[in-house]
Coordinates of C-alpha atoms in Angstrom, one line a residue:
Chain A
X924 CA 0.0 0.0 0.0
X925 CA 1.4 3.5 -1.0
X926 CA 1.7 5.3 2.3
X927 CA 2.0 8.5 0.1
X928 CA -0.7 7.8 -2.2
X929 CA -3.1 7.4 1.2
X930 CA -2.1 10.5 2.8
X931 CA -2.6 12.5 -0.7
X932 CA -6.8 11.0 -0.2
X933 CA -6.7 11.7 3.3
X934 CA -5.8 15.4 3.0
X935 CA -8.3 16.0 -0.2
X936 CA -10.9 14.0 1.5
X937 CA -10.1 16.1 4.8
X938 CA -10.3 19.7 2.3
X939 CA -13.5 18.5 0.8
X940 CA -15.2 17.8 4.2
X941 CA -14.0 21.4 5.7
X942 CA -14.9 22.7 2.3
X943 CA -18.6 21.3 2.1
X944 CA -18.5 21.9 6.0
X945 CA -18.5 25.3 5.4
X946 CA -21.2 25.1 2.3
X947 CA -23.7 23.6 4.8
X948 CA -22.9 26.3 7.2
X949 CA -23.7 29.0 4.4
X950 CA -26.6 27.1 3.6
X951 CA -25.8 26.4 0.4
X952 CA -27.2 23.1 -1.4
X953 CA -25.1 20.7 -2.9
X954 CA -23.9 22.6 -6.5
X955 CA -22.0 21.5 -9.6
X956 CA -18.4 22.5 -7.9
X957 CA -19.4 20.3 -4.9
X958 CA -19.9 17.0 -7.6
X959 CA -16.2 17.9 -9.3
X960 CA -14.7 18.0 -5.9
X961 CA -16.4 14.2 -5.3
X962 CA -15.4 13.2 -8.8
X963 CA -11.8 14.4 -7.9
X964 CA -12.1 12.3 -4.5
X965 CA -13.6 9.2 -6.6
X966 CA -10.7 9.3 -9.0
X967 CA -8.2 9.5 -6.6
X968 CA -9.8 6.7 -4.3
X969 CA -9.6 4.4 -7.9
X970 CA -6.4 4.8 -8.3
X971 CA -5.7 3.6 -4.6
X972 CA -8.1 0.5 -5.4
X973 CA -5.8 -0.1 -8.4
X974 CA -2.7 0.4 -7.0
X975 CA -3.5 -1.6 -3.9
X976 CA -4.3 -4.5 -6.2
X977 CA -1.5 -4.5 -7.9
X978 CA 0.1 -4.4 -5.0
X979 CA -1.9 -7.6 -3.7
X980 CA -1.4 -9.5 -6.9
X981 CA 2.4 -9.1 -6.8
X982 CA 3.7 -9.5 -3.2
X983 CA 2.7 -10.0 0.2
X984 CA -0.4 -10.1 1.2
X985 CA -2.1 -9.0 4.6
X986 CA -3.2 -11.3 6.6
X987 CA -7.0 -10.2 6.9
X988 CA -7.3 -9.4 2.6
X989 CA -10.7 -10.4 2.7
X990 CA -11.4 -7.3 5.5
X991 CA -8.7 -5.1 3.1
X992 CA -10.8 -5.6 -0.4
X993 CA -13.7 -4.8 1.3
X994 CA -12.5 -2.1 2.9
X995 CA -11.1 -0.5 -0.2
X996 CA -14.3 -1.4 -2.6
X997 CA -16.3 0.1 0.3
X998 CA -14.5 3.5 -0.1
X999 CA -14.9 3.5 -3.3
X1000 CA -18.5 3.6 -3.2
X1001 CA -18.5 6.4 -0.6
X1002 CA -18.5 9.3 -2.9
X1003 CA -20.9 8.1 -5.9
X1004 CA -23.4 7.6 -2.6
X1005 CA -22.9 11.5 -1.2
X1006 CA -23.6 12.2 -4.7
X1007 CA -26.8 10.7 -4.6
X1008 CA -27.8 11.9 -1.4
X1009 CA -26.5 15.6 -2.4
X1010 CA -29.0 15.5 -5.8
X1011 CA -32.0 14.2 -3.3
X1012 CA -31.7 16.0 -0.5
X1013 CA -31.7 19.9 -2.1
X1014 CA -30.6 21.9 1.2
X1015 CA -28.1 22.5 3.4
X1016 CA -28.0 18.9 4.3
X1017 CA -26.6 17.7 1.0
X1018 CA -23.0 18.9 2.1
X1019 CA -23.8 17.9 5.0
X1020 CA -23.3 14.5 4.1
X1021 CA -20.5 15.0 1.9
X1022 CA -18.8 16.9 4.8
X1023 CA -19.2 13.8 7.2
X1024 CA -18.2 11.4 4.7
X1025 CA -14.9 13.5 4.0
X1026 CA -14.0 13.5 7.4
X1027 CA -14.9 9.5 7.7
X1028 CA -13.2 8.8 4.9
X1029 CA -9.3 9.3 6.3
X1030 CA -10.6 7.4 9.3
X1031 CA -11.4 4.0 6.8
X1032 CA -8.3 4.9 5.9
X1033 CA -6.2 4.2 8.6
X1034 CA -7.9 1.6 9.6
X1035 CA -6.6 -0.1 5.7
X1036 CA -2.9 0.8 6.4
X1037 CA -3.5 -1.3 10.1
X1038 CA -5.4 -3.9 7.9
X1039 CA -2.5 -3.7 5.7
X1040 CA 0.2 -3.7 8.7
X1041 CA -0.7 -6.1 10.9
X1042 CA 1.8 -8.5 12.0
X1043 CA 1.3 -12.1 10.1
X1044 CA -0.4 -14.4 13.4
Chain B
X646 CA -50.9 6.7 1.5
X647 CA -52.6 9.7 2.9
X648 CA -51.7 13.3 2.5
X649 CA -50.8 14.0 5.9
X650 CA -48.6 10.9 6.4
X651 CA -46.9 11.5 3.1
X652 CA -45.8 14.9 4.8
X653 CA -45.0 13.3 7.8
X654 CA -42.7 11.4 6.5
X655 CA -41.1 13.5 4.1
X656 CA -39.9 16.0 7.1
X657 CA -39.0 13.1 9.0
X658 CA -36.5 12.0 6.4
X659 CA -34.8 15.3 4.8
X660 CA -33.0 17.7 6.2
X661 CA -30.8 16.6 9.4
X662 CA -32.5 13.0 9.1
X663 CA -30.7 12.6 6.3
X664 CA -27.6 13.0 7.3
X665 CA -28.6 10.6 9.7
X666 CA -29.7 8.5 7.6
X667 CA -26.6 8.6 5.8
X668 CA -24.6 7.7 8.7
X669 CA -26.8 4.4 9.5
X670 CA -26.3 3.5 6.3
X671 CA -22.5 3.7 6.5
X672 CA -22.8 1.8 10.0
X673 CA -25.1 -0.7 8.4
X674 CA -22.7 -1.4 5.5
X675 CA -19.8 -1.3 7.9
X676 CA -21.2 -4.1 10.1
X677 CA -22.5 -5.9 7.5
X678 CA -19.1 -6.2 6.0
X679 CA -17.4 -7.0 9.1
X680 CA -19.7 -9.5 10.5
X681 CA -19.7 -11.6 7.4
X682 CA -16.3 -11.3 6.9
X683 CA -15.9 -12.7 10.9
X684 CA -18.8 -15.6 10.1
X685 CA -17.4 -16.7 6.7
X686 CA -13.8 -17.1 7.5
X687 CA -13.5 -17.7 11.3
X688 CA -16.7 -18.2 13.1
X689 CA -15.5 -20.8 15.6
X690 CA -13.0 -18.5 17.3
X691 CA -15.7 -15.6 18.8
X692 CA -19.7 -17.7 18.1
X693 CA -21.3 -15.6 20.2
X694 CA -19.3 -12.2 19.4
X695 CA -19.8 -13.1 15.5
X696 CA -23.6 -14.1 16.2
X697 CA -24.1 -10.5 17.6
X698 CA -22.1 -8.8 15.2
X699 CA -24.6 -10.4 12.1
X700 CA -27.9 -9.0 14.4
X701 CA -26.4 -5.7 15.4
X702 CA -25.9 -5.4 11.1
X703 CA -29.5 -6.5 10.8
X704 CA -30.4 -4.0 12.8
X705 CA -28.8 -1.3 11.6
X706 CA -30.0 -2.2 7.9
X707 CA -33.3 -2.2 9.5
X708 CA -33.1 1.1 11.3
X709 CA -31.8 2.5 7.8
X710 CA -34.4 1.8 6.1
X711 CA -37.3 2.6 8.6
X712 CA -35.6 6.2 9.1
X713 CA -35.5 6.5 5.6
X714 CA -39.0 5.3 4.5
X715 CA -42.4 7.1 4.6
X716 CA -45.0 5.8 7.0
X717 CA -46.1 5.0 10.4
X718 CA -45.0 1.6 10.3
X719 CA -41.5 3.0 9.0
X720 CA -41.7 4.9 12.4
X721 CA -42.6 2.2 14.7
X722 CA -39.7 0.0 13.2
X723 CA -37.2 2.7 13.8
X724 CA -38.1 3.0 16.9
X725 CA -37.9 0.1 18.2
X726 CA -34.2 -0.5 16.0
X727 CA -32.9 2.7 17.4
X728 CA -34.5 1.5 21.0
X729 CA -32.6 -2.0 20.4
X730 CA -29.7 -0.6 19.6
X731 CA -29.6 1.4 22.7
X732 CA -30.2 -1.4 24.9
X733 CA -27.4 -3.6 22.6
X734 CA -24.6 -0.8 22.9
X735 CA -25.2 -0.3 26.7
X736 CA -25.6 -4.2 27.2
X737 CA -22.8 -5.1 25.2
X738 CA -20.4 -2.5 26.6
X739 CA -20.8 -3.3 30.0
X740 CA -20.6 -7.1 29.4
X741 CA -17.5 -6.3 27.8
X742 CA -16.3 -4.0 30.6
X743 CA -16.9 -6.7 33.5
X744 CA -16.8 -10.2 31.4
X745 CA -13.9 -9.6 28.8
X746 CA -13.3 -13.4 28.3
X747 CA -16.5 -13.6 26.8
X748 CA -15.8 -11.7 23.9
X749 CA -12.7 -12.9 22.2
X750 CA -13.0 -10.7 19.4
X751 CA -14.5 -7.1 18.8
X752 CA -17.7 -6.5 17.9
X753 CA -19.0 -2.9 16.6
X754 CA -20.5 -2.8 20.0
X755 CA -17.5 -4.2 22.1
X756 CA -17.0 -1.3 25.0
X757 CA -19.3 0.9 23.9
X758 CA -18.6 1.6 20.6
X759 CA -14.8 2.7 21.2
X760 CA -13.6 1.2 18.1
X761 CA -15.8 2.9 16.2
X762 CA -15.4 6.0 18.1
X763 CA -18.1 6.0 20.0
X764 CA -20.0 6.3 17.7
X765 CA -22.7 3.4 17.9
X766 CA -23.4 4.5 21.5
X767 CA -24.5 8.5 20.0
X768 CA -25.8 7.3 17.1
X769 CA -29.1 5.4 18.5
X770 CA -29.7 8.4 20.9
X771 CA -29.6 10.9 17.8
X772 CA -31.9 8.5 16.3
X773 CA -34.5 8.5 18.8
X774 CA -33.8 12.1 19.8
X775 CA -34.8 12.5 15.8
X776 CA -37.5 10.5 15.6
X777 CA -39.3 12.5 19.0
X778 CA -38.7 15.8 17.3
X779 CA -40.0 15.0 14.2
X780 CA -43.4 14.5 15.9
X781 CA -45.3 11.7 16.2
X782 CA -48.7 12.1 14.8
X783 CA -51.5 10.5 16.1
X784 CA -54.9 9.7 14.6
X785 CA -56.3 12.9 16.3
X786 CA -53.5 15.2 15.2
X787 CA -53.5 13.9 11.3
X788 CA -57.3 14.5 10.9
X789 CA -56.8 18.1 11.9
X790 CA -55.3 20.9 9.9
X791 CA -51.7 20.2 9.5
X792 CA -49.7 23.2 11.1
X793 CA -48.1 25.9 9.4
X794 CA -45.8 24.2 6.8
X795 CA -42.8 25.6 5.4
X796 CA -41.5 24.4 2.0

């Protein structure tokens, strides 16, 4: 797993949550700058899906991969679902949600490096 | 489908509910994923710690749903999920506190939530907190002239 690669999703995951944070704050519904922003997120979370594969197919694996895929196909699916919930809910409450999931995101995300870590039992 | 319940319902589930529902449904996806994962590959080690990991899951896709959904019935299930959860967390936590050989492995509800920061214990309470203020309507009160509404 790229250590650099995750910190690089953590911190735009973390900007995108203070950045929608501050949207719902204003009051603003989810907007067209708020979906490039999650489409920026999703690309970046791909590549980390890819790269972690390749990664998985080459060399040594963790010893919970079953928990690691899931983990990483999960996150992947975060930002597609904010999406969603921005283009339903038309209020403050859209960014909202994209603001909680930005700041859960990095969380998942240490919890894959410890998946990815964790001493072979 | 009446009128009044369809309104009922549709406060109940935009606006702050959905960001809660947005986080049950992450919590329901998380212990879904976790608990199978724990059943399929290594049930033996932790029976009942799995076995409660797979009904908290239920129970959070359940509570998802109800908060999401339109309805009385909706209400009454998420109630009683949220209500369950409550009583799961707190049970759970303390067992875990006093007994911690009985638990071998985590579960989402293992000390109160503390590996998911806490956040299982808060979440049931926002839940029912949630469910209160968006008012329950009784027979009486949905026959009546619905008060002032604001799009």
């Amino acid at each position: 797993m790229s250590d650099l690669w995750t910190t690089i999703v953590q911190l735009a995951s973390l900007v995108l949550a203070v950045w929608c944070g501050i949207s719902a704050f204003r009051g603003q519904p989810m907007l067209v700058p708020h979906l490039i922003g999650l489409a920026v997120l999703e690309v970046l979370l791909l590549v980390q899906l890819v790269l972690s594969i390749v990664l998985l197919v080459q060399g040594p694996r963790p010893p919970d991969t079953v928990t690691f895929v899931s983990y990483l196909v999960t996150l992947v699916l975060v930002p597609p679902a904010c999406a969603v919930w921005g283009l339903m809910e038309r209020s403050k409450w859209g960014p909202a949600v994209i603001a909680f999931a930005g700041l859960v995101l990095p969380v998942l995300m240490v919890r894959l490096e410890q998946l990815w870590n964790a001493p072979v039992v | 489908m009446s009128e009044t319940t369809h309104t009922a319902a549709t406060t109940r589930a935009s606006g702050p509910g959905r960001l809660l529902v947005a986080v049950y449904a992450l919590f329901a996806v998380a212990a879904t994923g976790r608990s199978t994962v724990q059943i399929l590959t290594r049930f033996e080690e932790a029976p009942l710690a799995y076995s409660l990991s797979a009904l908290a899951a239920a129970v959070y896709i359940a509570a998802t749903v109800a908060l999401a959904r339109s309805g009385h019935t909706s209400r009454r299930v998420a109630l009683a999920a949220c209500t369950f959860e409550l009583v799961g967390v707190v049970a759970v936590g303390l067992f875990t506190l006093l007994v911690p050989e009985a638990f071998p492995d985590d579960t989402v509800w293992s000390l109160f939530g503390i590996g998911y920061g806490f956040v299982p214990l808060v979440l049931p309470v926002l839940g029912l907190l949630w469910l209160g203020r968006s008012h329950p309507r009784t027979p009486d009160a949905a026959s009546s002239a619905p008060p002032s509404h604001r799009g």
